[in-house]
Structure formats: C-alpha cells, structure tokens
Amino acid sequence: MATVKVDKSNFKSDVLDADGPVVVDFWAEWCGPCKMIGPSLEEISNELAGKVKITKLNIDENPEIAAQYGVRSIPTLMIFKGGEVADIKVGAAPKTALSSWIGGAA
C-alpha cells in the first residue's frame, strides 16, 4: 500500500477516525530532508501494509493542520492512535530507524 495524501478534506476520516495506527509525514515540496525520506516511507508503507497506514500532509497546502499540531520544523512524523498523537519524530532519519520506529506502533 503506497502512502496516502491527506489534507483538510480527508484528515479526519483517514487519520483521526482510522481503525489502526496512522503515521502522518508533515512535509513540503521545497524541503530537501523531506524528499530524502520519501522513498523510505513508501517502502515501509508497502512492508507494513495492513498494520500501519502512512500518510503525507503538505504543510504549505494545509497550514492550519500543521499549526494545530505545533509543527515547527519538517519533516515531522507523528503516529496517531485512536485520533490522538501517540509519538513524534522530528527530522530525517535512515530507513532502518524509521522502520523500527513505525514498526513499534504496528
């Protein structure tokens, strides 16, 4: 399962109301580190399909959601469980680190 794009129209249904854990990648087109971790997140999304949903939220297109969750630097990754933020990771990391962090939420 590839990563899912979320915005203000589907954030509630795809993230807050989701049955299982959801990772939200707060990113922007101009962010180099965000682009660096993008392929890793795609791979992890496929590896953990059915266990964890990985979504991407462009902060330039959805500044109100980024502000609501206090995103100050990107990439910021948040794991949501039951509509609440369960964990936060700020900054780029290698795939192995991302995979074990996300896998811990599964």
XYZ file of C-alpha atoms in Angstrom:
106
model
C 0.000 0.000 0.000
C 1.502 3.312 -1.045
C 1.485 6.375 1.143
C -1.790 8.300 1.172
C -2.020 12.051 0.614
C -4.099 13.743 3.300
C -5.391 17.301 3.521
C -8.110 19.191 5.355
C -10.824 17.370 3.379
C -9.828 13.846 4.480
C -7.586 14.296 7.562
C -10.395 13.445 9.981
C -11.567 10.325 8.124
C -8.127 8.994 7.100
C -6.172 9.859 10.259
C -8.314 10.721 13.275
C -11.085 8.170 12.619
C -8.778 5.377 11.368
C -9.020 1.942 12.989
C -5.291 1.293 13.294
C -2.178 3.402 13.773
C -1.536 6.131 11.215
C 1.762 7.905 10.544
C 1.465 11.471 9.248
C 4.508 12.874 7.447
C 4.314 16.674 7.629
C 6.389 17.809 4.630
C 6.772 20.456 1.906
C 7.892 20.424 -1.720
C 10.919 22.651 -1.003
C 12.205 20.526 1.919
C 15.312 18.513 0.988
C 15.261 16.171 4.030
C 11.537 15.531 3.387
C 12.327 14.373 -0.140
C 15.169 12.215 1.219
C 12.877 10.151 3.472
C 10.008 9.953 0.959
C 11.190 6.770 -0.803
C 11.868 5.074 2.556
C 8.346 5.889 3.732
C 6.929 4.414 0.502
C 8.870 1.181 1.086
C 7.860 0.991 4.756
C 4.238 1.612 3.755
C 4.374 -1.426 1.470
C 6.207 -3.569 4.041
C 3.722 -2.769 6.817
C 0.585 -2.743 4.646
C -2.438 -3.713 6.723
C -0.661 -2.891 10.001
C 0.109 0.826 9.737
C -1.168 3.467 7.320
C 1.422 6.068 6.259
C 0.110 9.415 5.068
C 1.705 12.625 3.805
C 0.425 16.125 4.588
C 1.842 19.083 2.655
C 2.180 21.905 5.202
C 2.150 24.621 2.528
C -1.274 23.438 1.341
C -2.598 22.741 4.874
C -1.008 25.270 7.250
C -3.941 25.132 9.669
C -3.441 21.411 10.396
C 0.327 21.865 10.809
C -0.302 24.748 13.231
C -2.932 22.750 15.138
C -0.334 20.062 15.894
C 2.500 22.506 16.603
C 4.686 21.532 13.653
C 7.662 23.925 13.724
C 10.183 22.124 11.529
C 9.934 19.485 8.837
C 9.986 16.665 8.268
C 7.902 15.945 11.349
C 6.384 12.475 11.649
C 3.512 11.810 14.049
C 1.944 8.480 14.922
C -1.791 8.751 15.616
C -3.662 6.066 17.537
C -7.362 6.430 18.258
C -7.352 10.006 16.976
C -4.581 11.087 19.372
C -0.878 11.745 18.818
C 0.976 8.756 20.283
C 4.546 9.634 19.250
C 6.508 12.303 17.351
C 9.786 12.180 15.431
C 11.340 15.366 14.038
C 13.952 15.356 11.305
C 15.147 12.951 8.647
C 16.419 9.514 9.637
C 17.696 6.446 7.780
C 15.156 3.855 6.660
C 16.214 1.388 9.374
C 15.499 3.937 12.117
C 12.177 4.982 10.554
C 11.161 1.368 10.046
C 11.802 0.338 13.653
C 10.074 3.490 14.983
C 6.995 2.989 12.783
C 7.040 -0.794 13.266
C 6.839 -0.265 17.023
C 3.417 1.324 16.511
C 2.052 -1.595 14.482
